[in-house]
Structure formats: C-alpha cells, structure tokens
GROMACS .gro file of C-alpha atoms in nm:
model
  271
    1MET     CA    1   0.931  -2.264   0.727
    2LEU     CA    2   0.857  -1.937   0.537
    3LEU     CA    3   0.519  -1.765   0.551
    4LYS     CA    4   0.386  -1.496   0.332
    5ALA     CA    5   0.070  -1.281   0.407
    6ASP     CA    6  -0.039  -1.108   0.087
    7ALA     CA    7  -0.313  -0.851   0.104
    8SER     CA    8  -0.604  -0.961  -0.120
    9GLN     CA    9  -0.716  -0.727  -0.407
   10LEU     CA   10  -0.557  -0.443  -0.197
   11GLU     CA   11  -0.568  -0.159  -0.458
   12TRP     CA   12  -0.909  -0.253  -0.588
   13ARG     CA   13  -1.066  -0.270  -0.231
   14VAL     CA   14  -0.910   0.069  -0.152
   15LYS     CA   15  -1.051   0.211  -0.473
   16VAL     CA   16  -1.393   0.066  -0.411
   17PHE     CA   17  -1.387   0.205  -0.047
   18LEU     CA   18  -1.287   0.555  -0.165
   19ALA     CA   19  -1.558   0.542  -0.428
   20GLN     CA   20  -1.825   0.374  -0.217
   21ASP     CA   21  -1.908   0.200  -0.540
   22PRO     CA   22  -2.219  -0.012  -0.458
   23VAL     CA   23  -2.146  -0.291  -0.710
   24GLY     CA   24  -1.781  -0.333  -0.610
   25MET     CA   25  -1.876  -0.331  -0.232
   26LYS     CA   26  -2.140  -0.596  -0.284
   27GLU     CA   27  -1.902  -0.815  -0.469
   28ILE     CA   28  -1.630  -0.786  -0.213
   29ASN     CA   29  -1.866  -0.840   0.081
   30GLU     CA   30  -2.020  -1.140  -0.085
   31GLU     CA   31  -1.669  -1.277  -0.196
   32TYR     CA   32  -1.803  -1.277  -0.550
   33PRO     CA   33  -1.565  -1.400  -0.812
   34ILE     CA   34  -1.526  -1.068  -0.976
   35HIS     CA   35  -1.267  -1.175  -1.242
   36ASP     CA   36  -1.490  -1.444  -1.370
   37ASP     CA   37  -1.777  -1.208  -1.399
   38ASN     CA   38  -1.580  -0.922  -1.548
   39GLN     CA   39  -1.432  -1.152  -1.808
   40LYS     CA   40  -1.789  -1.216  -1.936
   41VAL     CA   41  -1.919  -0.869  -1.881
   42PHE     CA   42  -1.628  -0.692  -2.056
   43GLY     CA   43  -1.596  -0.958  -2.330
   44LEU     CA   44  -1.244  -1.062  -2.250
   45PRO     CA   45  -1.092  -1.397  -2.343
   46THR     CA   46  -0.953  -1.504  -1.999
   47LYS     CA   47  -0.985  -1.439  -1.630
   48THR     CA   48  -0.620  -1.353  -1.612
   49ILE     CA   49  -0.672  -1.062  -1.870
   50ALA     CA   50  -0.975  -0.941  -1.687
   51LYS     CA   51  -0.776  -0.939  -1.363
   52ILE     CA   52  -0.475  -0.740  -1.514
   53PHE     CA   53  -0.715  -0.512  -1.682
   54LEU     CA   54  -0.893  -0.432  -1.355
   55TYR     CA   55  -0.580  -0.321  -1.179
   56ARG     CA   56  -0.457  -0.116  -1.472
   57ILE     CA   57  -0.785   0.072  -1.521
   58ILE     CA   58  -0.791   0.197  -1.162
   59PHE     CA   59  -0.519   0.444  -1.252
   60ALA     CA   60  -0.582   0.496  -1.616
   61ASP     CA   61  -0.638   0.850  -1.749
   62SER     CA   62  -0.987   0.819  -1.905
   63PHE     CA   63  -1.070   1.178  -1.818
   64GLY     CA   64  -0.866   1.399  -2.039
   65GLU     CA   65  -0.936   1.544  -2.392
   66LYS     CA   66  -0.926   1.193  -2.547
   67GLY     CA   67  -1.157   1.032  -2.297
   68PHE     CA   68  -1.159   0.659  -2.316
   69ARG     CA   69  -0.958   0.677  -2.638
   70GLY     CA   70  -0.633   0.749  -2.449
   71PRO     CA   71  -0.617   0.436  -2.236
   72ALA     CA   72  -0.782   0.236  -2.514
   73PHE     CA   73  -0.488   0.313  -2.741
   74ALA     CA   74  -0.250   0.216  -2.465
   75TYR     CA   75  -0.420  -0.122  -2.406
   76ALA     CA   76  -0.414  -0.185  -2.780
   77ASN     CA   77  -0.038  -0.129  -2.782
   78ASP     CA   78   0.045  -0.310  -2.458
   79ALA     CA   79   0.219  -0.651  -2.488
   80ASN     CA   80  -0.005  -0.781  -2.207
   81PHE     CA   81  -0.317  -0.702  -2.401
   82MET     CA   82  -0.217  -0.716  -2.776
   83GLY     CA   83  -0.298  -1.083  -2.785
   84THR     CA   84  -0.654  -0.996  -2.700
   85SER     CA   85  -0.692  -0.715  -2.949
   86THR     CA   86  -0.483  -0.441  -3.109
   87SER     CA   87  -0.801  -0.245  -3.184
   88ALA     CA   88  -0.835   0.083  -2.976
   89LYS     CA   89  -1.204   0.060  -3.054
   90PHE     CA   90  -1.233  -0.277  -2.889
   91TRP     CA   91  -1.061  -0.150  -2.577
   92GLU     CA   92  -1.276   0.161  -2.572
   93LYS     CA   93  -1.575  -0.055  -2.556
   94VAL     CA   94  -1.422  -0.266  -2.268
   95ILE     CA   95  -1.349   0.058  -2.079
   96GLU     CA   96  -1.709   0.175  -2.136
   97ARG     CA   97  -1.843  -0.156  -1.993
   98PHE     CA   98  -1.625  -0.118  -1.695
   99TYR     CA   99  -1.743   0.229  -1.599
  100ASP     CA  100  -2.105   0.123  -1.684
  101LYS     CA  101  -2.068  -0.147  -1.416
  102TYR     CA  102  -1.875   0.044  -1.158
  103LYS     CA  103  -2.034   0.388  -1.196
  104GLY     CA  104  -1.909   0.488  -0.844
  105VAL     CA  105  -1.550   0.434  -0.941
  106TYR     CA  106  -1.605   0.665  -1.240
  107SER     CA  107  -1.767   0.936  -1.032
  108ASN     CA  108  -1.496   0.909  -0.764
  109SER     CA  109  -1.215   0.943  -1.025
  110VAL     CA  110  -1.387   1.250  -1.172
  111ASN     CA  111  -1.422   1.409  -0.827
  112LEU     CA  112  -1.066   1.345  -0.727
  113ILE     CA  113  -0.945   1.515  -1.037
  114ARG     CA  114  -1.184   1.796  -0.994
  115GLU     CA  115  -1.066   1.843  -0.631
  116ALA     CA  116  -0.697   1.855  -0.743
  117ILE     CA  117  -0.770   2.116  -0.999
  118GLU     CA  118  -0.983   2.327  -0.773
  119THR     CA  119  -0.775   2.309  -0.470
  120GLY     CA  120  -0.426   2.200  -0.575
  121ARG     CA  121  -0.439   1.893  -0.360
  122VAL     CA  122  -0.632   1.563  -0.270
  123GLU     CA  123  -0.681   1.452   0.093
  124SER     CA  124  -0.681   1.087   0.201
  125PRO     CA  125  -0.907   0.955   0.474
  126SER     CA  126  -0.580   0.886   0.676
  127GLY     CA  127  -0.504   1.260   0.666
  128ARG     CA  128  -0.231   1.252   0.398
  129PHE     CA  129  -0.233   1.542   0.153
  130TYR     CA  130  -0.109   1.509  -0.205
  131ASN     CA  131  -0.031   1.841  -0.377
  132TYR     CA  132  -0.049   1.883  -0.750
  133GLN     CA  133   0.015   2.144  -1.016
  134ILE     CA  134   0.001   2.162  -1.389
  135GLU     CA  135   0.291   1.970  -1.548
  136THR     CA  136   0.452   2.002  -1.882
  137LYS     CA  137   0.485   1.684  -2.089
  138SER     CA  138   0.570   1.658  -2.453
  139GLY     CA  139   0.541   2.028  -2.483
  140ARG     CA  140   0.186   2.036  -2.341
  141ASN     CA  141   0.068   2.171  -2.005
  142ASP     CA  142  -0.190   1.961  -1.822
  143TRP     CA  143  -0.282   1.826  -1.486
  144PRO     CA  144  -0.118   1.486  -1.393
  145ARG     CA  145  -0.438   1.298  -1.383
  146THR     CA  146  -0.278   0.948  -1.358
  147LYS     CA  147  -0.080   1.055  -1.048
  148ILE     CA  148  -0.394   1.216  -0.893
  149LEU     CA  149  -0.579   0.881  -0.932
  150ASN     CA  150  -0.277   0.670  -0.823
  151HIS     CA  151  -0.123   0.842  -0.521
  152ILE     CA  152  -0.435   0.828  -0.296
  153VAL     CA  153  -0.498   0.462  -0.371
  154GLN     CA  154  -0.140   0.360  -0.317
  155GLY     CA  155  -0.095   0.585  -0.007
  156LEU     CA  156  -0.404   0.458   0.162
  157SER     CA  157  -0.307   0.098   0.069
  158ALA     CA  158   0.031   0.152   0.246
  159ASP     CA  159  -0.164   0.293   0.550
  160PHE     CA  160  -0.374  -0.020   0.563
  161VAL     CA  161  -0.070  -0.254   0.538
  162MET     CA  162   0.108  -0.055   0.806
  163ILE     CA  163  -0.177  -0.129   1.034
  164ALA     CA  164  -0.170  -0.504   0.960
  165ARG     CA  165   0.207  -0.506   0.996
  166ARG     CA  166   0.177  -0.333   1.336
  167LEU     CA  167  -0.095  -0.584   1.455
  168ILE     CA  168   0.112  -0.883   1.337
  169TYR     CA  169   0.413  -0.751   1.515
  170GLN     CA  170   0.233  -0.676   1.842
  171ARG     CA  171   0.053  -1.017   1.842
  172LEU     CA  172   0.368  -1.217   1.760
  173LYS     CA  173   0.551  -1.043   2.044
  174GLN     CA  174   0.301  -1.216   2.282
  175MET     CA  175   0.403  -1.563   2.154
  176LYS     CA  176   0.667  -1.780   2.299
  177GLY     CA  177   0.974  -1.796   2.083
  178PHE     CA  178   0.934  -1.452   1.911
  179GLY     CA  179   1.273  -1.338   1.791
  180LYS     CA  180   1.413  -1.690   1.799
  181THR     CA  181   1.177  -1.949   1.643
  182ILE     CA  182   0.945  -1.674   1.505
  183LEU     CA  183   1.097  -1.411   1.300
  184LEU     CA  184   0.926  -1.129   1.113
  185ILE     CA  185   1.175  -1.097   0.822
  186ASN     CA  186   1.048  -0.863   0.552
  187THR     CA  187   0.758  -0.661   0.426
  188VAL     CA  188   0.715  -0.565   0.056
  189HIS     CA  189   0.441  -0.321  -0.048
  190ASP     CA  190   0.124  -0.538   0.029
  191ASP     CA  191   0.265  -0.842   0.201
  192CYS     CA  192   0.446  -0.946   0.527
  193GLU     CA  193   0.687  -1.238   0.538
  194LEU     CA  194   0.794  -1.459   0.829
  195ASP     CA  195   1.042  -1.732   0.910
  196VAL     CA  196   0.930  -1.986   1.171
  197ASP     CA  197   1.015  -2.332   1.299
  198ASN     CA  198   0.882  -2.629   1.106
  199ASP     CA  199   0.620  -2.706   1.364
  200PRO     CA  200   0.278  -2.751   1.213
  201GLU     CA  201   0.091  -2.624   1.512
  202LEU     CA  202   0.307  -2.311   1.520
  203VAL     CA  203   0.271  -2.248   1.149
  204TYR     CA  204  -0.106  -2.297   1.174
  205ASN     CA  205  -0.140  -2.049   1.458
  206ILE     CA  206   0.071  -1.793   1.287
  207CYS     CA  207  -0.123  -1.825   0.968
  208THR     CA  208  -0.446  -1.765   1.148
  209LEU     CA  209  -0.281  -1.467   1.338
  210ASN     CA  210  -0.190  -1.310   0.999
  211GLN     CA  211  -0.537  -1.367   0.863
  212LYS     CA  212  -0.700  -1.198   1.161
  213ALA     CA  213  -0.454  -0.901   1.145
  214PHE     CA  214  -0.557  -0.816   0.795
  215ALA     CA  215  -0.931  -0.869   0.873
  216ASP     CA  216  -0.884  -0.631   1.166
  217ILE     CA  217  -0.764  -0.344   0.943
  218PRO     CA  218  -1.099  -0.159   0.920
  219LYS     CA  219  -1.154  -0.179   1.304
  220TYR     CA  220  -0.817  -0.030   1.378
  221PHE     CA  221  -0.818   0.228   1.100
  222GLU     CA  222  -1.138   0.357   1.251
  223LYS     CA  223  -0.973   0.357   1.599
  224TYR     CA  224  -0.663   0.545   1.476
  225TYR     CA  225  -0.809   0.777   1.218
  226GLY     CA  226  -1.173   0.808   1.310
  227THR     CA  227  -1.302   0.689   0.966
  228LYS     CA  228  -1.523   0.383   0.932
  229VAL     CA  229  -1.404   0.150   0.671
  230ASN     CA  230  -1.707  -0.041   0.527
  231VAL     CA  231  -1.508  -0.269   0.285
  232PRO     CA  232  -1.359  -0.585   0.440
  233MET     CA  233  -0.982  -0.646   0.412
  234ALA     CA  234  -0.832  -0.988   0.384
  235ALA     CA  235  -0.503  -1.166   0.296
  236GLU     CA  236  -0.393  -1.477   0.114
  237ILE     CA  237  -0.152  -1.664   0.344
  238LYS     CA  238   0.106  -1.911   0.193
  239PHE     CA  239   0.375  -2.120   0.339
  240GLY     CA  240   0.670  -2.316   0.208
  241PHE     CA  241   1.050  -2.357   0.205
  242SER     CA  242   1.086  -2.077  -0.055
  243LEU     CA  243   0.918  -1.733  -0.111
  244TYR     CA  244   0.868  -1.827  -0.474
  245GLU     CA  245   0.499  -1.827  -0.471
  246PRO     CA  246   0.446  -2.114  -0.733
  247GLU     CA  247   0.630  -2.350  -0.478
  248MET     CA  248   0.433  -2.232  -0.178
  249SER     CA  249   0.111  -2.385  -0.036
  250LYS     CA  250  -0.192  -2.175   0.015
  251PHE     CA  251  -0.320  -2.183   0.380
  252ASN     CA  252  -0.661  -2.330   0.427
  253LEU     CA  253  -0.819  -2.395   0.760
  254ASN     CA  254  -0.995  -2.702   0.639
  255THR     CA  255  -0.708  -2.875   0.446
  256PHE     CA  256  -0.403  -2.752   0.653
  257ASP     CA  257  -0.298  -3.101   0.773
  258GLU     CA  258  -0.301  -3.240   0.408
  259ASP     CA  259  -0.132  -2.939   0.273
  260TRP     CA  260   0.140  -2.947   0.542
  261LYS     CA  261   0.229  -3.304   0.466
  262LYS     CA  262   0.235  -3.240   0.093
  263CYS     CA  263   0.465  -2.940   0.147
  264LEU     CA  264   0.713  -3.162   0.343
  265THR     CA  265   0.693  -3.449   0.113
  266GLN     CA  266   0.757  -3.228  -0.195
  267ASN     CA  267   1.074  -3.092  -0.022
  268GLY     CA  268   1.206  -3.437   0.066
  269LEU     CA  269   1.138  -3.410   0.437
  270SER     CA  270   0.978  -3.679   0.656
  271ILE     CA  271   0.640  -3.629   0.815
   0.00000   0.00000   0.00000
C-alpha cells in the first residue's frame, strides 16, 4: 500500500507566519474554509480559481512602478485565469481586495523588499540568508522583487518539511518492520511517500504517525532554531495502490475502515 503525506497549504501558512497576518492566522487556526470565503470576497467564479489565485499572488510583484497593474496584466493573459476575465482592471480590483483583506501580507512583502534593497539580503527565521542585487532584464535595471518574495517562503517551507521528514524517519525506525514492510521511498517538495504492507492496522498507525509529524513542526522548529511558530502545520494523508492522487483515498480517522474496504474493492482485492 502506498501512502502520501502532503503538507496542507504549506506556502500560504509560511507566508502568513512570516507576515503575522491576523486574518490569515485566525482562518488557519479556526480551520476556516478560506477558498470558499475568498471566492466571494474577491468576486471569483469558483473555489478552484480562488485557490490558484491565492498561491500565485504570494509571489506576485505588486510593488514595482506599475503597482497592482503589473500582476493584473499577467492574470488577464494567463490561460488559468483568462476564462474568468481578460480585463486587467478586473484583476487589479481582485488584487486590491486581496491586500485589503490580508493587510499583514502586504506589509510583510513591502518590508522584505525594503530589507533586500537596504541591506542586499533577506534573513529567514531558520537562519538562511538570501543575497540580492540589482538585475538587468529587458534592458532595465531593477531589484528582483519576485525572487525576494519567493525565496524566503520556499526556503522556510523546505525547512519545515525537512523537520517533518526527520520526525517521520525517526518514528518509523521505532516500528517493527521498518526497512522491510515499512519503506520511506520518496519525498517531493512538500510531501513524503511510503510503501507499506497491506495491513489495515499498520496503514492506520502510519497515517496517524505522519499526521502527528507535520503537526509537530512548530514544536521542533522552536527547539532547533529558537523561534516560536504560532501558525499550526498540517498534512493531508492519502493511501492507495497508486500515487496518482485521484485514485487515492483520503485518510480520515472516523471513516478509515469504510475507506479501506472501498480501496481494496476498487482494486479488485478481497477484504
């Protein structure tokens, strides 16, 4: 049986943590359906568009000479968003609504860019330094604002997943069968993948182990780096006979027995 532990909303949680954005922190702590709410607040047609927009805007350069017009033009000409609107003015309004809701995210982005310009670098809570200088692009000299906003989020996300991966490995080593019936086979960006025996009790226990490892990221980040993480981390756990996500079953403590039987039946196996 294959298992996948995929960090939930990783880049968004990291950005909210860095920004200490009160609205974002409240939504995450209360497990609020942010994409449903943002669809309505931003005036977008579907939850899927709202979700994609959220993860794109984290790194968008809304802070250059063109302001919101820069990313607005990009959205208006992006195949993922053209079905919603090809009007840059429409997307400019969406961006304004985003930053009006998440004012802390806006301030954090401005401060990161200011820090990079004034000092030539940005420092992550994990101690990583990202150095920057003016770059030439299309014959113009300017600061790489998209990189400045991107690197610290991606780097800290990688640090968080590193902690989860380490915890998973350490805890799996304590289990009977590790290296034989329990294999940690891969890790890709924000997920960890395992191959284990088709034993429902074993699969259940490893799914809960993975959930706990991601939930423990703030505790161990503070232990290793001395910085308190006041935004919870979580992971979506799936299991199945393929790592193709649409064919996998989402792990749920309350419905596991039923989901396990359904997974076996769909793959032609007896219960």
